[in-house]
CSV table of C-alpha atoms in Angstrom, one decimal:
chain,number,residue,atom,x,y,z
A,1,UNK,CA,14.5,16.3,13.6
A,2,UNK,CA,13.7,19.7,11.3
A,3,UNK,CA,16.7,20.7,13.1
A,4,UNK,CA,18.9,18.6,9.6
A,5,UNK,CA,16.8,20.9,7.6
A,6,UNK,CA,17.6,23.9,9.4
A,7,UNK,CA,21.5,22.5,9.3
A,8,UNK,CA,21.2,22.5,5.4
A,9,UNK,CA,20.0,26.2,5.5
A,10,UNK,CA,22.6,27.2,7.0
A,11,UNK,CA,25.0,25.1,5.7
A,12,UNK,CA,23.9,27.2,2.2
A,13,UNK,CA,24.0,30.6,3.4
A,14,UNK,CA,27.5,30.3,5.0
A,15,UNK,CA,29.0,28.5,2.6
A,16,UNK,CA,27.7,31.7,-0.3
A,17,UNK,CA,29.0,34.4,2.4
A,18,UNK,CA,32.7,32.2,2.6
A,19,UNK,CA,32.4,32.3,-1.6
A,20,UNK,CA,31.6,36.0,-1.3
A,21,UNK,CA,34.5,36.6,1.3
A,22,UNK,CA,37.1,34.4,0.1
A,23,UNK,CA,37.9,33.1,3.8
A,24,UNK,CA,37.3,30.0,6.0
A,25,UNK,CA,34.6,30.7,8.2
A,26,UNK,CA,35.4,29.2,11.5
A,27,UNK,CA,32.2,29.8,14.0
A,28,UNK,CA,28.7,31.1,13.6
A,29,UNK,CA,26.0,32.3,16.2
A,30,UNK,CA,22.6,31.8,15.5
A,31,UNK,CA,19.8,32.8,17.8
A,32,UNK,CA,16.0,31.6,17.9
A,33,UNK,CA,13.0,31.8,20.2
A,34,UNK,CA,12.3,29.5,22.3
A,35,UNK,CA,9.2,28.2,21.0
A,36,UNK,CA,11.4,27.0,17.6
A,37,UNK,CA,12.1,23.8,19.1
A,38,UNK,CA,15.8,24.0,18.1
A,39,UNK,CA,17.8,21.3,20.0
A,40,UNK,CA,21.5,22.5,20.3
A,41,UNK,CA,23.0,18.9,20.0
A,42,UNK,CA,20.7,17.9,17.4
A,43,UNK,CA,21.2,20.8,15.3
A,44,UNK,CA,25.4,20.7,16.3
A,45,UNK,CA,25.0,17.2,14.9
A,46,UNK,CA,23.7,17.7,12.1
A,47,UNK,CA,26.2,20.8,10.7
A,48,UNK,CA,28.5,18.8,11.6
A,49,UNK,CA,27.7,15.9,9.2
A,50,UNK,CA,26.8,17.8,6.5
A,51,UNK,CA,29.7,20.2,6.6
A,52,UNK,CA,32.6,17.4,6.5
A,53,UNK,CA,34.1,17.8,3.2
A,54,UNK,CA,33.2,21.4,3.2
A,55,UNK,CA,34.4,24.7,3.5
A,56,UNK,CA,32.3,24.7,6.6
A,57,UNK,CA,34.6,21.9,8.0
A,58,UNK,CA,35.2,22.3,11.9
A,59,UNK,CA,33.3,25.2,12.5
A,60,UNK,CA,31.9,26.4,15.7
A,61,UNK,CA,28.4,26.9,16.1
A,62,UNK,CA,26.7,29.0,18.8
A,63,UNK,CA,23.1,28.9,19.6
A,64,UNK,CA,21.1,31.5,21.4
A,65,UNK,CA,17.7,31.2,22.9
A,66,UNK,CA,15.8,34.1,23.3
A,67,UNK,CA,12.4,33.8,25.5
A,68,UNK,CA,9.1,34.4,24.6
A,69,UNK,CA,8.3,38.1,25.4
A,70,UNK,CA,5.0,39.1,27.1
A,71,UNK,CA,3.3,42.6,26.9
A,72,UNK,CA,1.3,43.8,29.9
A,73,UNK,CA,-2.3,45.1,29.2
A,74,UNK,CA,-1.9,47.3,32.6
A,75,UNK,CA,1.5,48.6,32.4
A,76,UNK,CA,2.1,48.1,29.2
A,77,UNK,CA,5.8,46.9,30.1
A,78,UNK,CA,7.6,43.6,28.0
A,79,UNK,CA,8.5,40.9,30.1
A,80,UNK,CA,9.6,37.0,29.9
A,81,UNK,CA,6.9,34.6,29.6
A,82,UNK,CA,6.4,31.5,31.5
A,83,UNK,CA,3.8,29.1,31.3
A,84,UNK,CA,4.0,28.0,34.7
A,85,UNK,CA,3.5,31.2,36.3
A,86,UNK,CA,1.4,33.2,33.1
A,87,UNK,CA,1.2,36.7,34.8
A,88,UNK,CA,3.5,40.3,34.2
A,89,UNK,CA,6.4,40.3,36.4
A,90,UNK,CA,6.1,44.5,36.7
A,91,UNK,CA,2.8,44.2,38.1
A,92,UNK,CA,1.6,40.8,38.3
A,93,UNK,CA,-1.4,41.5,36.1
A,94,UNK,CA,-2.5,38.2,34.2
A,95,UNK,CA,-3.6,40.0,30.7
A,96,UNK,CA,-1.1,40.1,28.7
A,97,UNK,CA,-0.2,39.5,24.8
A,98,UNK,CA,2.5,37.2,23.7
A,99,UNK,CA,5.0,38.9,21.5
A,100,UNK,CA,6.1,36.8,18.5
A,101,UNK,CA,8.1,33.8,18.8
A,102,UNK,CA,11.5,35.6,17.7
A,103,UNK,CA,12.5,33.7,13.9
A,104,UNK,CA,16.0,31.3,13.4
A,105,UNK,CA,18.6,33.8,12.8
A,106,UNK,CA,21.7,33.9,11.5
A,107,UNK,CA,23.6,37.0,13.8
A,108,UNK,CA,27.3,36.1,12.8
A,109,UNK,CA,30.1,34.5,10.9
A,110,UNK,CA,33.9,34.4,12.0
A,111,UNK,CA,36.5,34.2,9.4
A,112,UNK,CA,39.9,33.3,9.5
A,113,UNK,CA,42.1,35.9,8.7
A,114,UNK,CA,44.4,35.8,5.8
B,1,UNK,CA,40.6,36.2,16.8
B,2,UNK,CA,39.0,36.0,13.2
B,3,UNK,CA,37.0,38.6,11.3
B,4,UNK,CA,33.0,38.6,12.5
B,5,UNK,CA,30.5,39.4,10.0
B,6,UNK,CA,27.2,40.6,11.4
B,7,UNK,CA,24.0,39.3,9.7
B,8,UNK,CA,20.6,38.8,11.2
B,9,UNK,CA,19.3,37.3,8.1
B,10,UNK,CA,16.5,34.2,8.4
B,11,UNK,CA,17.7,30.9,8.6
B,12,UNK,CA,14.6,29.3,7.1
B,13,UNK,CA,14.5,32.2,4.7
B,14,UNK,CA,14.5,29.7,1.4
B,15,UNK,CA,11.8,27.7,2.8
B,16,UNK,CA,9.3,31.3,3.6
B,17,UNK,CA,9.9,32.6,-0.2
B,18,UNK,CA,8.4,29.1,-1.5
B,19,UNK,CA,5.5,30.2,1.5
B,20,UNK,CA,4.8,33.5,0.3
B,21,UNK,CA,5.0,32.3,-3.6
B,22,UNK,CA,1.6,29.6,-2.5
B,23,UNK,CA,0.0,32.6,-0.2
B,24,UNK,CA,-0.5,34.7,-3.3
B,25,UNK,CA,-1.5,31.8,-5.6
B,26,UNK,CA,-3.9,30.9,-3.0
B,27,UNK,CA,-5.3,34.9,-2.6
B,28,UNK,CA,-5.2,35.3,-6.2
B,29,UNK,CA,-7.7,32.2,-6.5
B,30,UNK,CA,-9.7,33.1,-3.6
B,31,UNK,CA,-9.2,29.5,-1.7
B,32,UNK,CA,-9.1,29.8,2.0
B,33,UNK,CA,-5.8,27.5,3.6
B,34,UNK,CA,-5.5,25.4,6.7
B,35,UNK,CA,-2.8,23.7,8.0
B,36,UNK,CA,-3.4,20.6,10.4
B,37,UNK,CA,-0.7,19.2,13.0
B,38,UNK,CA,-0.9,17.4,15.1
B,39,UNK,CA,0.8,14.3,17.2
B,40,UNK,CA,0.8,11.2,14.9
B,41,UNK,CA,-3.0,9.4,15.5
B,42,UNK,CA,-5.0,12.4,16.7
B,43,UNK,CA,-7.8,11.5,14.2
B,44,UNK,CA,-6.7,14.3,11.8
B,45,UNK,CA,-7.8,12.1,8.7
B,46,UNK,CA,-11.2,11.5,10.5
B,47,UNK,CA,-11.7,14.7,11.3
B,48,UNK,CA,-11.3,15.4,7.4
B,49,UNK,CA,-13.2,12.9,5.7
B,50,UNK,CA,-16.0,13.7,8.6
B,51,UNK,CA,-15.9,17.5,7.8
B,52,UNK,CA,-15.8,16.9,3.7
B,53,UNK,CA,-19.2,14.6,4.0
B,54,UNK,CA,-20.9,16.3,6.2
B,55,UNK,CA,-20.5,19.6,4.4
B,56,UNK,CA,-21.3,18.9,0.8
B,57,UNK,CA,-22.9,21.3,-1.1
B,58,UNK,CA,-21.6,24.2,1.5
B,59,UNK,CA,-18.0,24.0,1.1
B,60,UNK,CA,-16.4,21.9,-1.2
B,61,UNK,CA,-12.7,21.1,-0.1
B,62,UNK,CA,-9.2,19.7,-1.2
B,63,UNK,CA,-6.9,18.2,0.9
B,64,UNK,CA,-3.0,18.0,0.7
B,65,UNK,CA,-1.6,14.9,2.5
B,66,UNK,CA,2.1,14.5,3.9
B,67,UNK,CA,3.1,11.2,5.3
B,68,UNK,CA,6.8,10.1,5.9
B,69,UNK,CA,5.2,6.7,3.7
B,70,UNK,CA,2.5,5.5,1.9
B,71,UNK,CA,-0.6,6.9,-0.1
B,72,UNK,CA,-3.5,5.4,2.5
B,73,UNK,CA,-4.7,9.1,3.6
B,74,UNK,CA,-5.1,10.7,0.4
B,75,UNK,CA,-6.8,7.3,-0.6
B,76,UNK,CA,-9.1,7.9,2.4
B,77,UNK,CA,-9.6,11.6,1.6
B,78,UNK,CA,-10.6,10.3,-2.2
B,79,UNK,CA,-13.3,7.5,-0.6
B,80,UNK,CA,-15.1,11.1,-0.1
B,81,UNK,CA,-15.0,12.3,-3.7
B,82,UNK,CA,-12.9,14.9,-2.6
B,83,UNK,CA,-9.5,15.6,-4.8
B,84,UNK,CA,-6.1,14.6,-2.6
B,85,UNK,CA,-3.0,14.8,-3.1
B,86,UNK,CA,-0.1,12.9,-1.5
B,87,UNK,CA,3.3,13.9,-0.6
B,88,UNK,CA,5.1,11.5,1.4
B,89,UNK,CA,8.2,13.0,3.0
B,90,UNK,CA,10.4,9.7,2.8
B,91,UNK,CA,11.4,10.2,6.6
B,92,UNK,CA,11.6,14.1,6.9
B,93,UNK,CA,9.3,15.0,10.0
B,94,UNK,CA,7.0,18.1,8.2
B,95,UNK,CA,6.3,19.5,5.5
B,96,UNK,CA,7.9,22.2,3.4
B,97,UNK,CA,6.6,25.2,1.4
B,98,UNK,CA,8.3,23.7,-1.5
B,99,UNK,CA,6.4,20.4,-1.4
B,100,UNK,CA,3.5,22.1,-1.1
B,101,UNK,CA,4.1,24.5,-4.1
B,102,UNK,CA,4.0,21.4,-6.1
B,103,UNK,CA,1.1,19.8,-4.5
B,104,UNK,CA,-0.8,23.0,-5.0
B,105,UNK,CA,0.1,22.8,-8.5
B,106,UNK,CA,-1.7,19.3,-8.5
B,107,UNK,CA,-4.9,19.9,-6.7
B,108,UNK,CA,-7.8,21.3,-9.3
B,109,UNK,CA,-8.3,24.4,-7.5
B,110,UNK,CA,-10.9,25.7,-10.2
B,111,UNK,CA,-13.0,22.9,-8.8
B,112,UNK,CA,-12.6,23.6,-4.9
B,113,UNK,CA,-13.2,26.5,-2.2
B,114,UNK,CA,-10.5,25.9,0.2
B,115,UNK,CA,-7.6,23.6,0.8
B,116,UNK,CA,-6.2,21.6,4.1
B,117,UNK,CA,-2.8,20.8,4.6
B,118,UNK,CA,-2.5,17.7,7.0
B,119,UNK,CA,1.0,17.9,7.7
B,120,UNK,CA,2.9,14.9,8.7
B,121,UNK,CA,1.9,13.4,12.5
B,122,UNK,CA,4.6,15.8,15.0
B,123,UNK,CA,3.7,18.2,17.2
B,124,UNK,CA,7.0,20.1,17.2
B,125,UNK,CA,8.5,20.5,13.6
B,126,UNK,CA,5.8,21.6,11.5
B,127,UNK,CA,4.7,24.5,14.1
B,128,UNK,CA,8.2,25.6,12.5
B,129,UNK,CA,7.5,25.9,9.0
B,130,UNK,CA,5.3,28.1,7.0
B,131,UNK,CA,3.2,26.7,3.9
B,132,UNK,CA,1.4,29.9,3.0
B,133,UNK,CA,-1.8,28.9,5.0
B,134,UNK,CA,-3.9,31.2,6.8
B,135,UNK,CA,-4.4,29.6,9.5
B,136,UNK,CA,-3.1,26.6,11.3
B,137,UNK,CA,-5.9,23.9,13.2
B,138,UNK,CA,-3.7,22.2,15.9
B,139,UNK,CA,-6.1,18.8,17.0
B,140,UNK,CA,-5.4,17.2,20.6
B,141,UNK,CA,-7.3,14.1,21.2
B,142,UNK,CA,-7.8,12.9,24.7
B,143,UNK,CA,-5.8,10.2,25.4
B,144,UNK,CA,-2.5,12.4,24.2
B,145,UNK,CA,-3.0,13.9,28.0
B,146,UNK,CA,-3.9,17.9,29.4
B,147,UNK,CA,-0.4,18.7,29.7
B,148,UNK,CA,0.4,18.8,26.2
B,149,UNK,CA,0.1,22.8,25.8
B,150,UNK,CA,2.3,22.9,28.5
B,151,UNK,CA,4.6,20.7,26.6
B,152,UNK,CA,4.5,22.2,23.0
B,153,UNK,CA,3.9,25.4,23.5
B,154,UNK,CA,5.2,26.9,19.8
B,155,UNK,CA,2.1,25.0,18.0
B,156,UNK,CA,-0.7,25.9,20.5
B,157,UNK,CA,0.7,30.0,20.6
B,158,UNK,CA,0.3,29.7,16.6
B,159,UNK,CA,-3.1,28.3,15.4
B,160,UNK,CA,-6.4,29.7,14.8
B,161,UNK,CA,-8.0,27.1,16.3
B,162,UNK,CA,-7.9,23.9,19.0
B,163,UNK,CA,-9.5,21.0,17.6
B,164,UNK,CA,-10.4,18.6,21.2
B,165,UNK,CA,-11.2,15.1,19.6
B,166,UNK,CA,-11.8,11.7,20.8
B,167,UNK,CA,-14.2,13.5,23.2
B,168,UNK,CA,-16.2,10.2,23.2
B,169,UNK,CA,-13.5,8.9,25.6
B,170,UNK,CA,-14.0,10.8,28.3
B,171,UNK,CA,-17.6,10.0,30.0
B,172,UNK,CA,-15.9,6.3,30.5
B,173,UNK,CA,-13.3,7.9,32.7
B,174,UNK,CA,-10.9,5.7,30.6
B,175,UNK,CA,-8.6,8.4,30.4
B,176,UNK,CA,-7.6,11.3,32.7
B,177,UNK,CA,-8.3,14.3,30.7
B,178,UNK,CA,-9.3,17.7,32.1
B,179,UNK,CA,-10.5,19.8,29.3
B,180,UNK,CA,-11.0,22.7,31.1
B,181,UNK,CA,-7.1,23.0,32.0
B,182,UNK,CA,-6.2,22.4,28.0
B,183,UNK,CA,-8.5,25.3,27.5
B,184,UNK,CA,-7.2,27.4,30.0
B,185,UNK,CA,-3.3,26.5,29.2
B,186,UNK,CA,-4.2,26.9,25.4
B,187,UNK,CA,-6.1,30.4,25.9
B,188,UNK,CA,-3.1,31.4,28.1
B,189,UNK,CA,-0.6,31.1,25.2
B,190,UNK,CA,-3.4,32.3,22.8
B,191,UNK,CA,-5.9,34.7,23.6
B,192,UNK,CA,-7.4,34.6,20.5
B,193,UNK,CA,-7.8,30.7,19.9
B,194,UNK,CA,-11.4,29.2,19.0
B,195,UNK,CA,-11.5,25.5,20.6
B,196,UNK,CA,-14.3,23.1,19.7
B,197,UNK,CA,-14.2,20.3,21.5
B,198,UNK,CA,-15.2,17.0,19.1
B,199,UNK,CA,-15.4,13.7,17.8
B,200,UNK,CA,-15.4,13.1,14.9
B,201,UNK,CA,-16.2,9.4,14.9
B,202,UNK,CA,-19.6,10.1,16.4
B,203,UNK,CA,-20.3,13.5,15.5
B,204,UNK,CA,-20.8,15.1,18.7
B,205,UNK,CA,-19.7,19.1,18.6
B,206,UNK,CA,-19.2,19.1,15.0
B,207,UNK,CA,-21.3,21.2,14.1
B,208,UNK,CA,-19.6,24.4,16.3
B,209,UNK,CA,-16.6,23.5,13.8
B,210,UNK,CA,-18.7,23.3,10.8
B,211,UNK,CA,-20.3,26.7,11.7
B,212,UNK,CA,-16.6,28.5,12.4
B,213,UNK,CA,-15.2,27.1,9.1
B,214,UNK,CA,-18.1,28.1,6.8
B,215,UNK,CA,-18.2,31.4,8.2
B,216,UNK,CA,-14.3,31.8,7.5
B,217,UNK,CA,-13.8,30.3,4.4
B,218,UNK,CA,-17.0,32.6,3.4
B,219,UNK,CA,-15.3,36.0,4.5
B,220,UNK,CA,-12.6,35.5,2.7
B,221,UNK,CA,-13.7,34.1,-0.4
């Protein structure tokens, strides 16, 4: 459900970058880690009622998930995480640290061209 | 085709400036900052009004409340003597920095060492939100079931500590709990995590808290 406040967050910032640029912006990708929790049809949902009547009418959103990065103790190599099987997939050693959850991002805005 | 503009700015950047704004007031005043979350009925409240009577005269604590409704906790947190303050979120499912900021701005922190945030019952949303604390105390109880690191991963990857409660349950064998896996799963997505396992209606493994959150709030006071 934080996914409505995340929808009003970026409701804001695209709506000051269309104000800035003068232009209808027609799709945004976002990207988050995958421990943020973000549902993509909650979160479509939501922009979407909070947009009508705005210049953010219609738009497209696309949502990335990025997984949780691992480093290796051993070989010092990155790798993706998973719970299920919690061990480097280079070398199979099981010490490791977890990278930071990667943050909600917003990567791009489409505008319609004049 | 339209014209793309790159970014890569925060989404929840609005929501971090109110969180680093209360992290300064709070290291400027020297009060140490935890923020509870947990699933709704964990025994967060307990845990609280356990830890503020048990340690009077060796830490003297204020407490934050968010509930979607009602003022009951911070009037349980009060019964103690301590000072609480209530936000109630009117259906939102955590807390933000912002109502925090304001709460802060309530609590007599002249008169107190350190403050918890128990943030509204949810084990998902508020592992997304920064208040400004310094730490985050994620509590399980029992009968929530072992797989829930498994299943919430973000909340057990982020905290400082593991708070095991409703341990009272288990010699019974009235639920199915196998600590050792939690501990195991937890430490797996968190090297670093300190677990006590509690309860805090009988008292039992208290004290290992007790002795963890002197000795922190101490340091950094």
């Amino acid at each position: 459900m934080h996914e409505t406040m995340v929808a009003k967050n970026l409701l804001d910032s695209i709506a000051a970058e269309a104000a800035k640029q003068r232009a209808k912006p027609i799709a945004a990708r976002i990207s988050c880690g995958s421990f943020n929790a973000v549902n993509d049809e909650v979160l479509t949902f939501a922009f979407e009622a909070i947009s009508r009547g705005t210049i953010c009418e219609d738009m497209k959103l696309e949502i990335e998930h990025k997984s949780i990065r691992g480093k290796c103790s051993s070989c010092h190599k990155q790798f993706d995480f998973d719970l299920t099987k919690p061990s480097c997939s280079h070398c199979r050693c099981d010490k490791f640290d977890l990278l930071p959850d990667p943050p909600l991002l917003l990567e791009e805005i489409e505008f319609e061209m004049e | 085709m339209g014209k793309k503009i790159q970014f890569g700015t925060k989404i929840l950047s609005a929501n971090e400036e109110y969180a680093q704004q209360n992290s300064k007031l709070l290291r400027e005043k020297r009060k140490y900052c935890l923020n509870m979350i947990s699933s709704p009925g964990s025994g967060k409240t307990t845990i609280l009004t356990r830890t503020i009577t048990d340690l009077k005269g060796k830490v003297r604590i204020g407490v934050i409340e968010g509930d979607i409704q009602t003022q009951l906790d911070a009037e349980r947190i009060r019964a103690t003597q301590a000072p609480a303050v209530q936000i109630n979120t009117n259906g939102s499912c955590h807390l933000s920095a912002a109502q925090v900021s304001s709460a802060l701005a309530q609590l007599p922190l002249d008169q107190i060492d350190m403050v918890f945030v128990e943030n509204v019952g949810n084990l998902v949303c508020p592992s997304a939100f920064e208040l400004g604390e310094d730490g985050k105390v994620v509590v399980l109880s029992v009968a929530e079931g072992d797989d829930k690191p498994a299943k919430y991963p973000a909340i057990f990857s982020k905290s400082k500590v593991l708070l095991i409660n409703k341990i009272d349950l288990l010699p019974s064998g009235a639920v199915d709990f196998d600590v050792e896996k939690v501990k195991a799963d937890a430490r797996t997505l968190n090297k670093d995590i300190e677990i006590f396992c509690v309860s805090a209606k009988n008292g039992q493994g208290m004290d290992g808290w007790y002795d963890w959150l002197l000795k922190t709030v101490k340091r950094s006071s």
